[in-house]
Amino acid sequence: MLRALTLRCPWCGNRRTFLRGWFRRYDRCRTCGLVWRREEGFELGAVTMNTMITLFVLIVSMAVALIVTLPDSPVVALVIGLGVVAAVLPVVIYPFTYTIWLALELSVHPPDKAELAEAALAVKRDRVDRID
């Protein structure tokens, strides 16, 4: 999980992971070759995790803000502030949710020997393609 939180590959721990940019990804980790999309609908788990984290932050922020400012809560300021958080936070944590979700997936369903062999073969092919 620590590897995922630092945007490293959850399997091999290398920084040359499947992330190409903030919103783009390679098909597999560029170091170990593990495919990040391990099953159909994998993105749904990452999006769900993003939504859950965002909702948790919004609820906690709203509760703390209301408790601190009682009895005269600045409703308009709270709505605007929480709206900004709701719009910005999912974008900021977007790549983290993919690596965290992959780490959870790998802890529940570790890759089998065939998947690891395919990953190693893909890395070899990629290295040969770069040399040519």
Short mmCIF file of C-alpha atoms in Angstrom, two decimals:
data_model
loop_
_atom_site.label_atom_id
_atom_site.label_comp_id
_atom_site.label_asym_id
_atom_site.label_seq_id
_atom_site.Cartn_x
_atom_site.Cartn_y
_atom_site.Cartn_z
CA MET A 1 0.00 0.00 0.00
CA LEU A 2 2.90 2.38 0.69
CA ARG A 3 4.12 1.82 -2.85
CA ALA A 4 0.70 2.75 -4.19
CA LEU A 5 0.54 5.90 -2.07
CA THR A 6 3.83 7.07 -3.61
CA LEU A 7 2.63 6.27 -7.16
CA ARG A 8 4.95 3.30 -7.48
CA CYS A 9 4.01 -0.04 -8.97
CA PRO A 10 2.34 -2.02 -6.16
CA TRP A 11 3.98 -5.23 -7.41
CA CYS A 12 7.61 -4.30 -8.16
CA GLY A 13 7.86 -0.95 -6.36
CA ASN A 14 9.49 0.88 -9.27
CA ARG A 15 8.63 4.48 -10.23
CA ARG A 16 8.46 3.48 -13.91
CA THR A 17 4.96 2.27 -13.41
CA PHE A 18 1.94 2.30 -15.73
CA LEU A 19 1.30 6.02 -15.22
CA ARG A 20 2.14 8.04 -18.33
CA GLY A 21 0.86 11.35 -16.98
CA TRP A 22 -1.74 12.57 -14.53
CA PHE A 23 -4.64 11.24 -16.65
CA ARG A 24 -2.95 8.77 -19.02
CA ARG A 25 -1.62 5.28 -18.43
CA TYR A 26 0.43 2.67 -20.22
CA ASP A 27 -1.15 -0.76 -20.61
CA ARG A 28 1.32 -2.31 -18.18
CA CYS A 29 4.08 -1.44 -15.73
CA ARG A 30 7.20 -0.52 -17.67
CA THR A 31 9.45 -2.35 -15.19
CA CYS A 32 7.75 -5.62 -14.25
CA GLY A 33 5.25 -5.78 -17.13
CA LEU A 34 2.21 -6.39 -14.92
CA VAL A 35 -1.05 -5.34 -16.59
CA TRP A 36 -2.92 -2.78 -14.50
CA ARG A 37 -6.31 -3.61 -16.03
CA ARG A 38 -6.49 -7.13 -14.68
CA GLU A 39 -10.16 -7.72 -15.38
CA GLU A 40 -13.08 -6.12 -17.18
CA GLY A 41 -14.37 -3.10 -15.29
CA PHE A 42 -11.18 -2.50 -13.28
CA GLU A 43 -11.62 1.26 -13.67
CA LEU A 44 -14.91 1.09 -11.77
CA GLY A 45 -13.05 0.14 -8.58
CA ALA A 46 -10.64 3.06 -8.93
CA VAL A 47 -13.47 5.50 -9.63
CA THR A 48 -15.44 4.14 -6.66
CA MET A 49 -12.39 4.59 -4.43
CA ASN A 50 -12.00 8.17 -5.71
CA THR A 51 -15.65 8.88 -4.92
CA MET A 52 -15.45 7.32 -1.45
CA ILE A 53 -12.34 9.32 -0.50
CA THR A 54 -13.88 12.55 -1.80
CA LEU A 55 -17.15 11.98 0.07
CA PHE A 56 -15.29 11.12 3.28
CA VAL A 57 -13.23 14.33 3.07
CA LEU A 58 -16.36 16.40 2.35
CA ILE A 59 -18.32 14.92 5.26
CA VAL A 60 -15.47 15.32 7.74
CA SER A 61 -14.73 18.86 6.52
CA MET A 62 -18.38 19.84 6.76
CA ALA A 63 -18.75 18.38 10.27
CA VAL A 64 -15.59 20.08 11.55
CA ALA A 65 -16.55 23.41 9.96
CA LEU A 66 -20.04 23.30 11.44
CA ILE A 67 -18.78 22.37 14.92
CA VAL A 68 -16.13 25.10 14.88
CA THR A 69 -18.46 27.86 13.65
CA LEU A 70 -21.59 27.09 15.69
CA PRO A 71 -23.97 28.80 16.40
CA ASP A 72 -23.52 31.21 13.46
CA SER A 73 -22.27 29.03 10.61
CA PRO A 74 -21.37 30.89 7.39
CA VAL A 75 -23.47 28.71 5.11
CA VAL A 76 -22.57 30.41 1.82
CA ALA A 77 -18.83 30.23 2.56
CA LEU A 78 -19.14 26.57 3.57
CA VAL A 79 -21.06 25.68 0.42
CA ILE A 80 -18.56 27.46 -1.82
CA GLY A 81 -15.56 25.99 0.01
CA LEU A 82 -16.93 22.46 -0.02
CA GLY A 83 -17.92 22.88 -3.67
CA VAL A 84 -14.34 23.77 -4.56
CA VAL A 85 -13.08 20.75 -2.59
CA ALA A 86 -15.62 18.53 -4.35
CA ALA A 87 -14.42 19.75 -7.76
CA VAL A 88 -10.65 19.77 -7.13
CA LEU A 89 -10.02 16.77 -4.86
CA PRO A 90 -11.06 14.02 -7.32
CA VAL A 91 -8.66 15.44 -9.91
CA VAL A 92 -5.81 15.68 -7.41
CA ILE A 93 -6.18 12.10 -6.14
CA TYR A 94 -6.99 10.55 -9.55
CA PRO A 95 -3.70 8.66 -10.18
CA PHE A 96 -3.43 7.63 -6.52
CA THR A 97 -6.77 5.86 -6.63
CA TYR A 98 -5.61 3.71 -9.55
CA THR A 99 -2.43 2.59 -7.79
CA ILE A 100 -4.25 2.06 -4.48
CA TRP A 101 -6.96 0.02 -6.19
CA LEU A 102 -4.33 -2.07 -7.98
CA ALA A 103 -2.55 -2.66 -4.65
CA LEU A 104 -5.81 -3.86 -3.08
CA GLU A 105 -6.51 -6.06 -6.10
CA LEU A 106 -3.02 -7.58 -5.94
CA SER A 107 -3.36 -8.29 -2.22
CA VAL A 108 -6.64 -10.12 -2.78
CA HIS A 109 -5.76 -11.77 -6.11
CA PRO A 110 -1.98 -12.02 -6.56
CA PRO A 111 -0.84 -12.72 -10.12
CA ASP A 112 -0.40 -16.36 -11.01
CA LYS A 113 2.67 -17.84 -12.72
CA ALA A 114 1.15 -17.47 -16.19
CA GLU A 115 0.42 -13.77 -15.65
CA LEU A 116 3.94 -13.16 -14.33
CA ALA A 117 5.46 -15.06 -17.27
CA GLU A 118 3.42 -12.97 -19.72
CA ALA A 119 4.54 -9.80 -17.92
CA ALA A 120 8.21 -10.80 -18.13
CA LEU A 121 7.83 -11.61 -21.83
CA ALA A 122 6.20 -8.22 -22.47
CA VAL A 123 9.10 -6.45 -20.74
CA LYS A 124 11.61 -8.38 -22.88
CA ARG A 125 9.72 -7.51 -26.06
CA ASP A 126 9.62 -3.86 -25.06
CA ARG A 127 13.38 -3.79 -24.42
CA VAL A 128 14.08 -5.43 -27.79
CA ASP A 129 11.79 -2.92 -29.51
CA ARG A 130 13.67 -0.03 -27.90
CA ILE A 131 17.02 -1.39 -29.05
CA ASP A 132 15.84 -1.77 -32.66
#
